[in-house]
CSV table of C-alpha atoms in Angstrom, one decimal:
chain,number,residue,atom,x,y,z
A,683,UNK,CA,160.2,57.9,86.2
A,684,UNK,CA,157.7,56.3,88.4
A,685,UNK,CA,156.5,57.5,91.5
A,686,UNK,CA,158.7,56.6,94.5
A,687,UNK,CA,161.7,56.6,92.2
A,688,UNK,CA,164.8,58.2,93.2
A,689,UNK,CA,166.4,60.3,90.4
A,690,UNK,CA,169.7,58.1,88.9
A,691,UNK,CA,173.1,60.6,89.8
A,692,UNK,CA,172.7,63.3,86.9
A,693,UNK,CA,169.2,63.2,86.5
A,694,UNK,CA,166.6,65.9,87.1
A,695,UNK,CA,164.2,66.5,89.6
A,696,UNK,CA,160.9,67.8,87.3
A,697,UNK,CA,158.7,70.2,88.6
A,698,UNK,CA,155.7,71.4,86.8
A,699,UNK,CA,154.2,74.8,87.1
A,700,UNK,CA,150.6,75.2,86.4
A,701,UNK,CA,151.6,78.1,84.4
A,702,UNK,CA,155.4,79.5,84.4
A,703,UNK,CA,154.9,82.5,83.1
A,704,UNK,CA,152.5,83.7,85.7
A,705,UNK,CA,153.5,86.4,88.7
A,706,UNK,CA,152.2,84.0,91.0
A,707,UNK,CA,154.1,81.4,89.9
A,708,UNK,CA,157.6,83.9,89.7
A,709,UNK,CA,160.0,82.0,92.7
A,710,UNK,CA,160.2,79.0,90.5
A,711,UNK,CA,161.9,80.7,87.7
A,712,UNK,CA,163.7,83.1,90.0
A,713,UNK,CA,165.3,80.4,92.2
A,714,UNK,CA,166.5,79.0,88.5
A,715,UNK,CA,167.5,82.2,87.3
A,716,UNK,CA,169.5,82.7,90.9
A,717,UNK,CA,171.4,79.6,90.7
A,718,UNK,CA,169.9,78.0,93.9
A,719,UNK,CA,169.2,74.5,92.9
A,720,UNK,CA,172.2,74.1,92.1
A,721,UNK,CA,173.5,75.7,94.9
A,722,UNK,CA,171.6,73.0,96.6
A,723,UNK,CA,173.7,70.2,94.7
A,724,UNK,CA,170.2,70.0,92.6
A,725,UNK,CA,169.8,69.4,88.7
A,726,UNK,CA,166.0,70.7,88.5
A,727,UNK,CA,163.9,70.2,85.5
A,728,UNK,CA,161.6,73.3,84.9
A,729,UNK,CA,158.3,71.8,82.7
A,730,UNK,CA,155.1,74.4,82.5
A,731,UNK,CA,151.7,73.4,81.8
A,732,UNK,CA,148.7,75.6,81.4
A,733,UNK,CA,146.6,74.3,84.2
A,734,UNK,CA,147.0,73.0,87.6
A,735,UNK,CA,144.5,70.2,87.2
A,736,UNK,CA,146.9,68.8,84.0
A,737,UNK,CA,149.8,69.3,86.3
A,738,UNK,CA,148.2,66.9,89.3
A,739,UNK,CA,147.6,64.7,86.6
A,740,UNK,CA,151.2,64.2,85.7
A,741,UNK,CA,152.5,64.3,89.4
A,742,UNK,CA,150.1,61.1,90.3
A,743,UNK,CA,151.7,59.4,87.2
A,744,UNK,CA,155.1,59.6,88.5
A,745,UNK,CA,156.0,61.8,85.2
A,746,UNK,CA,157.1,64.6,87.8
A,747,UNK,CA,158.4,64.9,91.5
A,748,UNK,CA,156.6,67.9,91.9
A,749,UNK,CA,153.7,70.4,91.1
A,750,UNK,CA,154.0,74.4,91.3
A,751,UNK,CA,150.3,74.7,91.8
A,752,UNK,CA,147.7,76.2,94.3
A,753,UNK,CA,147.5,74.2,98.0
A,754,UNK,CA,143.9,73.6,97.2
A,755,UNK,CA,144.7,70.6,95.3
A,756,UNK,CA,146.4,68.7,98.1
A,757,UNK,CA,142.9,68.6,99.4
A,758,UNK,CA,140.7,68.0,96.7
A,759,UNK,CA,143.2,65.4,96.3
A,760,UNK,CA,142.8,64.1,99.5
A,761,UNK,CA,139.1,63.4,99.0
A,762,UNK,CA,139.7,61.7,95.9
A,763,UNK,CA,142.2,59.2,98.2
A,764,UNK,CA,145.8,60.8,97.2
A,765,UNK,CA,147.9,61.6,99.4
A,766,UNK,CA,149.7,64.9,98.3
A,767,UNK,CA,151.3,68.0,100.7
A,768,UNK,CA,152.8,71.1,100.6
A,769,UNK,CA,156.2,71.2,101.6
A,770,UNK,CA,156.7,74.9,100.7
A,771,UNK,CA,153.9,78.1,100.6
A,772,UNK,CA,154.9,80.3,98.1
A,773,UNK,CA,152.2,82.6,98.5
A,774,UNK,CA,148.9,83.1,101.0
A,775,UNK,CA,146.4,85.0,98.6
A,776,UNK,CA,145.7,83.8,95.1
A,777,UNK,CA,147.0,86.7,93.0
A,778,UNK,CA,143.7,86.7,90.9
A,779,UNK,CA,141.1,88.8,90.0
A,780,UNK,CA,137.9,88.1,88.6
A,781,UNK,CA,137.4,90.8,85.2
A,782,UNK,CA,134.5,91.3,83.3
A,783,UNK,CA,134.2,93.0,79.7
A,784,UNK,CA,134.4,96.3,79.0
A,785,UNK,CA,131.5,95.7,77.1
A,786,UNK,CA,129.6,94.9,79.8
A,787,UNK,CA,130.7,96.7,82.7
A,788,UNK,CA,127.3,98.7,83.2
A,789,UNK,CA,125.7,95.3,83.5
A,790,UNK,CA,128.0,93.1,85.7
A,791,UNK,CA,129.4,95.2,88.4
A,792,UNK,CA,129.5,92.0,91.6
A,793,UNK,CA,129.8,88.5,91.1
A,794,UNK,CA,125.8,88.9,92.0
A,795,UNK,CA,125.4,90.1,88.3
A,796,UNK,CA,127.3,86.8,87.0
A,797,UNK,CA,124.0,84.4,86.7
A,798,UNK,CA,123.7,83.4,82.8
A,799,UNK,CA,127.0,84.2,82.3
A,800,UNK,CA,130.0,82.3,80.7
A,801,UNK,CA,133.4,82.6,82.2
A,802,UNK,CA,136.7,81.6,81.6
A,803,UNK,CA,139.0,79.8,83.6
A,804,UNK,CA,142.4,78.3,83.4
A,805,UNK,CA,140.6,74.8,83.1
A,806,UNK,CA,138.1,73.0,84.2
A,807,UNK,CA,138.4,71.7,88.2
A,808,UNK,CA,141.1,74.0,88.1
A,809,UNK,CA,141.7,76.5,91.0
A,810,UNK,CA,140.4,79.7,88.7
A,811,UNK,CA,137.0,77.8,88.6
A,812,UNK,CA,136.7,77.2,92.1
A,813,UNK,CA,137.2,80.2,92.8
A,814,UNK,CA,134.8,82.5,90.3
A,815,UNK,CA,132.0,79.4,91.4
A,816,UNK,CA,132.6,80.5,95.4
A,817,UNK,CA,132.2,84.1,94.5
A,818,UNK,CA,129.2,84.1,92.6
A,819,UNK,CA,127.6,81.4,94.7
A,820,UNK,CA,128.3,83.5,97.8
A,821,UNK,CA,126.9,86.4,95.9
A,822,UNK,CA,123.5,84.2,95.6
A,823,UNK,CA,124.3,82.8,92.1
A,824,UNK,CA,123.8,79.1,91.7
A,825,UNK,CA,126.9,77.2,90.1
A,826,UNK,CA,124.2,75.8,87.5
A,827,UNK,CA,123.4,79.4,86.6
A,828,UNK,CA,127.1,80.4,85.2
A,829,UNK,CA,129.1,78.3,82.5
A,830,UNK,CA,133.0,77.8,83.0
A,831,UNK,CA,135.2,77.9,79.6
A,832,UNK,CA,139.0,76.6,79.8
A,833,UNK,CA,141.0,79.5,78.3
A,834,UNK,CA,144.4,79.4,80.0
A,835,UNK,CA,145.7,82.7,80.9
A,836,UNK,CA,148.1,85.0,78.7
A,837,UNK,CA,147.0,85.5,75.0
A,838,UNK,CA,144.1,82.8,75.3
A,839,UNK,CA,142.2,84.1,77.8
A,840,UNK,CA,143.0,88.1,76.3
A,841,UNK,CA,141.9,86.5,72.7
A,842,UNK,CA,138.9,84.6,74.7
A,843,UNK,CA,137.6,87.7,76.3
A,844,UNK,CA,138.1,90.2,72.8
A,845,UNK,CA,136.0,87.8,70.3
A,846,UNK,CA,133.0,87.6,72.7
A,847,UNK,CA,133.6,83.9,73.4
A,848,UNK,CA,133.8,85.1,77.8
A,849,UNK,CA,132.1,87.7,79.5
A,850,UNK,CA,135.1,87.4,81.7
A,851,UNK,CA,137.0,85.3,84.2
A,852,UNK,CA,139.4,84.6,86.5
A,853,UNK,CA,143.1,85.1,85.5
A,854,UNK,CA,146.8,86.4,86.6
A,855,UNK,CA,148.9,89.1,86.0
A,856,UNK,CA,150.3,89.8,83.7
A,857,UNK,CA,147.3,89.2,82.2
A,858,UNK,CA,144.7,90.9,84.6
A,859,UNK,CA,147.6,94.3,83.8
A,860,UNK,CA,147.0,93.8,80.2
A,861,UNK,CA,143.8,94.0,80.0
A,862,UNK,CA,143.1,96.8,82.4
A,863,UNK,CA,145.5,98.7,80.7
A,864,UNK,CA,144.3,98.4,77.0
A,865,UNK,CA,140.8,99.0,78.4
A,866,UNK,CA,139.3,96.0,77.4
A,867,UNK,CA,138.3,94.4,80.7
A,868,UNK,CA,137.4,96.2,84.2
A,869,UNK,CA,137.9,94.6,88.2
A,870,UNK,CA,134.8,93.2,89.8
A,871,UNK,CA,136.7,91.6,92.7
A,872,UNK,CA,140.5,91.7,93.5
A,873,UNK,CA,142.6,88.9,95.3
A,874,UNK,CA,145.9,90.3,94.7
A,875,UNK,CA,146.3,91.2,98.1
A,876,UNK,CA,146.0,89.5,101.9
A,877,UNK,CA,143.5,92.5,102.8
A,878,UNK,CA,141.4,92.2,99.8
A,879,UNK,CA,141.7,88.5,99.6
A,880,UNK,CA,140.1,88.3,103.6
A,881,UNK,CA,137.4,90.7,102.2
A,882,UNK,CA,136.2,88.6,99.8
A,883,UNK,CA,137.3,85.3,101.2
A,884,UNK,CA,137.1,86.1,104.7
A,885,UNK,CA,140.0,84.7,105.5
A,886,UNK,CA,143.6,84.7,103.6
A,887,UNK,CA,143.7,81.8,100.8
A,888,UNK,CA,147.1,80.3,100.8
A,889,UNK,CA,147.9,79.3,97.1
A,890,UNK,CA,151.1,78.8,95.3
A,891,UNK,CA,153.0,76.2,96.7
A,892,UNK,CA,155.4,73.3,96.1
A,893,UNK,CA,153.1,69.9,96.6
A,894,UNK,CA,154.8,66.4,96.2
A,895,UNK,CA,153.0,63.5,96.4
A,896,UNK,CA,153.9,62.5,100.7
A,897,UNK,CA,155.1,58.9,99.8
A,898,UNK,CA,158.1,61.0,97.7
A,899,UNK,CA,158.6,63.2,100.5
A,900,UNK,CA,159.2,60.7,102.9
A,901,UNK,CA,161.4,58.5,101.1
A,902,UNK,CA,163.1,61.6,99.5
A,903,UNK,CA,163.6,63.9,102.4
A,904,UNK,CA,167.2,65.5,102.1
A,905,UNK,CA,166.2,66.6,97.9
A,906,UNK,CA,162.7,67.5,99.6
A,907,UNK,CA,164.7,69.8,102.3
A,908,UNK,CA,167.1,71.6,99.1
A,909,UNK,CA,164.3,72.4,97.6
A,910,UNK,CA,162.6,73.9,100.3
A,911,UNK,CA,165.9,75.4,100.8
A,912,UNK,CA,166.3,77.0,97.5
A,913,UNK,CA,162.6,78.8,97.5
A,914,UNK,CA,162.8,80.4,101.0
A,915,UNK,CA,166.5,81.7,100.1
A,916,UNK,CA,164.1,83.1,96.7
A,917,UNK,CA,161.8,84.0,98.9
A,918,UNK,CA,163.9,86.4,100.9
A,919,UNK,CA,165.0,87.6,98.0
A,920,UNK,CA,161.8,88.4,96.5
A,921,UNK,CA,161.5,90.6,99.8
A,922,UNK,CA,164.8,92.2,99.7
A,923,UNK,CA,164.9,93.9,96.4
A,924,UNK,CA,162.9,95.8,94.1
A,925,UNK,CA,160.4,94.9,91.1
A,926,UNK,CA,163.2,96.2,88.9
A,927,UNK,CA,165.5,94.3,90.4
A,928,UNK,CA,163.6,91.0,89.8
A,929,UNK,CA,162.6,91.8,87.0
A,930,UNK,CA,165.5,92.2,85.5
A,931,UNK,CA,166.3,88.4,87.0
A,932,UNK,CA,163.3,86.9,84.5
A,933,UNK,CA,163.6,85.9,81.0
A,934,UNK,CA,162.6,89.2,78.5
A,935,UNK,CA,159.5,87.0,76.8
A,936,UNK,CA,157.8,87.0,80.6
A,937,UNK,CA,157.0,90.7,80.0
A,938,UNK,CA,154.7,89.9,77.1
A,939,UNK,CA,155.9,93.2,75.2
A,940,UNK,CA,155.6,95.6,78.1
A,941,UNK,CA,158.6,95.1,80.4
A,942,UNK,CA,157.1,98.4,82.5
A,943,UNK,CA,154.0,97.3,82.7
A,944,UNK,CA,155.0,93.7,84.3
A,945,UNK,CA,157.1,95.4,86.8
A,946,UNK,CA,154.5,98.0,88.2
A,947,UNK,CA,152.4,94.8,88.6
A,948,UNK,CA,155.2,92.8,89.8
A,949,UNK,CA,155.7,95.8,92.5
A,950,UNK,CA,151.9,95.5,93.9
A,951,UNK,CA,152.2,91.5,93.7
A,952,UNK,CA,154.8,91.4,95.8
A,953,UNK,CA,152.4,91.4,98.9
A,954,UNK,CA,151.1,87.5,97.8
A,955,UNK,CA,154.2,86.1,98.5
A,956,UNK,CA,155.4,84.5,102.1
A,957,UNK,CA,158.0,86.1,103.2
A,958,UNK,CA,159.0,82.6,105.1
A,959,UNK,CA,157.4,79.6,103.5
A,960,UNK,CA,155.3,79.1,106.1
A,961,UNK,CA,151.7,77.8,105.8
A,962,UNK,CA,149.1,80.6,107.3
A,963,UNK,CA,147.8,79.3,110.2
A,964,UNK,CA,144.2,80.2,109.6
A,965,UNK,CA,144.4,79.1,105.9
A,966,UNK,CA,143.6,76.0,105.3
A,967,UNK,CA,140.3,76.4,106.9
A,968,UNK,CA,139.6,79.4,104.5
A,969,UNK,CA,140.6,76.8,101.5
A,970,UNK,CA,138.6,73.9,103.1
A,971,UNK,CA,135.3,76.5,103.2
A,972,UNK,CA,136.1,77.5,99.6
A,973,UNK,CA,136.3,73.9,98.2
A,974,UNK,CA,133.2,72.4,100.6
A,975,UNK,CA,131.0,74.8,98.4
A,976,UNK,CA,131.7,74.4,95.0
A,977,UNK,CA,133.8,71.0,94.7
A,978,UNK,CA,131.8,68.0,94.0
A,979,UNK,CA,134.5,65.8,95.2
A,980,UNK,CA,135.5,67.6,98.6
A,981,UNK,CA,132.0,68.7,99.2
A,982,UNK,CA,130.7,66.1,102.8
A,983,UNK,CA,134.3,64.2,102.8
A,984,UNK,CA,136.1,64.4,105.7
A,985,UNK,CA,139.4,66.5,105.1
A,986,UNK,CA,142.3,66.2,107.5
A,987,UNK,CA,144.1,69.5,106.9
A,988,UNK,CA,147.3,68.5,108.7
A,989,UNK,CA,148.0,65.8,106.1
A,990,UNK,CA,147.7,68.8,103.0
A,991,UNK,CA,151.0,70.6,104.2
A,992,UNK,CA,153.9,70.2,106.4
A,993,UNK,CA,156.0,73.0,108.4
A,994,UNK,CA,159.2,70.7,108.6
A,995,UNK,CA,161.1,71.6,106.2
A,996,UNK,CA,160.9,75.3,106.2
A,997,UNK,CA,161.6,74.7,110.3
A,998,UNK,CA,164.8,73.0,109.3
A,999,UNK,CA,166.2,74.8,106.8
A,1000,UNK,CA,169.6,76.2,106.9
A,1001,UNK,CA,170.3,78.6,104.0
């Protein structure tokens, strides 16, 4: 379906999630697994890809309506001329961490200890490697100095890290769980959390979100409003019960063998999560600094953050 299009009666609104699998990612499934799109009079099309840079990809082509991906692309977007908003803020820290080896925890204890270093990332311009670059670069480690390695998350970046082929990297739970629990990787900097994500951030980093491309949104605006509907009913949700209680919500191959294990983590990651849709107000600025340092393409262009998200919807919601 090209971009612009409206869906025929019957057909599916596609949204792609950079990633469904991931905690950070978890409303999009759950509002599925809930039966709130089609509450909303919505068919919704749930497509996953490992990255959020092939996701943007397929949202400019008009393949999808939609992108489950961090807010940061809206604006590195915006400086490459495209005109793409949040509608929705799923969450307003990243729900990362950056691990290192076991192997090598005596030598890399900081993100000042990353310089020769090769790292892996979800993909390359993807929000995992803007991320690790910030850190070490604010840490006194040149971009140039540390090479980024698309693993994806899950089993590739766990198989990645245990033949030697990363020092470490940014990742997700339940990956970032996995690891810590089977020993084989150790925390150097923590952002599942808004108190540990101003630490290292200074600031919180809003991050998964629902971005359409605006053109869509404004010739679309009562399927835009369901949707926005359906994640802020998920969102209360999300707030209103236990880890168990979600969990037992999500499809059984999301626990990755170790359904106690995803819910512990699923208990401490419920703090990423808005518990109103809202955009942070202090935010995008944090996102803005983030990107001006390490992204080529944002780095000198001037960014209007009020274009990268919009409030409306979530203001007019009725659930």
């Amino acid at each position: 379906m090209r971009a612009g299009a409206t869906p025929a009666a019957g057909e599916p609104i596609v949204l792609l999630v950079g990633g469904i699998e991931k905690q950070i990612y978890l409303p999009v499934r759950l509002a599925d697994q809930l039966g709130y799109f089609r509450e909303q009079g919505l068919e919704v099309e749930l497509q996953s890809e490992p990255s959020g840079v092939n996701a943007e990809d397929q949202l400019l082509a008009g393949a999808v309506q939609g992108v489950v991906g961090f807010y940061d692309h809206t604006i590195d977007l915006q400086a490459k001329g495209k005109a793409v908003e949040s509608v929705v803020q799923l969450a307003h820290t990243p729900g990362e961490a950056l691990l290192v080896s076991s192997r090598l925890a005596g030598q890399i204890r900081s993100p000042a200890d990353l310089k020769g270093r090769t790292l892996g990332v979800a993909g390359l311009g993807s929000s995992t490697e803007f991320l690790t670059f910030y850190l070490a670069a604010a840490s006194g480690v040149k971009t140039t100095e540390i090479v980024a390695v698309p693993v994806g998350a899950g089993a590739t970046f766990i198989a990645a890290l245990k033949q030697g082929r990363i020092d470490g990297g940014m990742t997700t739970d339940p990956t970032i769980s996995r690891l810590l629990k089977n020993g084989d990787a150790r925390m150097i900097v923590d952002l599942r959390s808004p108190e540990e994500t101003q630490k290292a951030l200074g600031g919180l980093y809003p991050a998964a979100c629902l971005y359409m491309q605006s053109a869509w949104v404004e010739s679309h605006h009562d399927q835009v409003q369901r949707l926005v509907n359906a994640f802020l009913k998920t969102l209360t949700y999300i707030q209103t019960h236990s880890a168990e209680e979600i969990a037992a919500r999500m499809p059984a191959d999301y626990f990755a063998g170790d359904r106690e294990l995803y819910v512990r983590a699923l208990a401490r990651n419920k703090a990423i999560f808005t518990p109103d849709g809202r955009m942070p107000a202090s935010g995008p600025a944090t996102v803005l600094k983030v990107l001006s340092s390490v992204d080529r393409a944002v780095r000198g262009k001037p960014i209007d953050l009020s274009r990268t998200y919009t409030t409306e919807f979530v203001t007019s919601s009725r659930r």
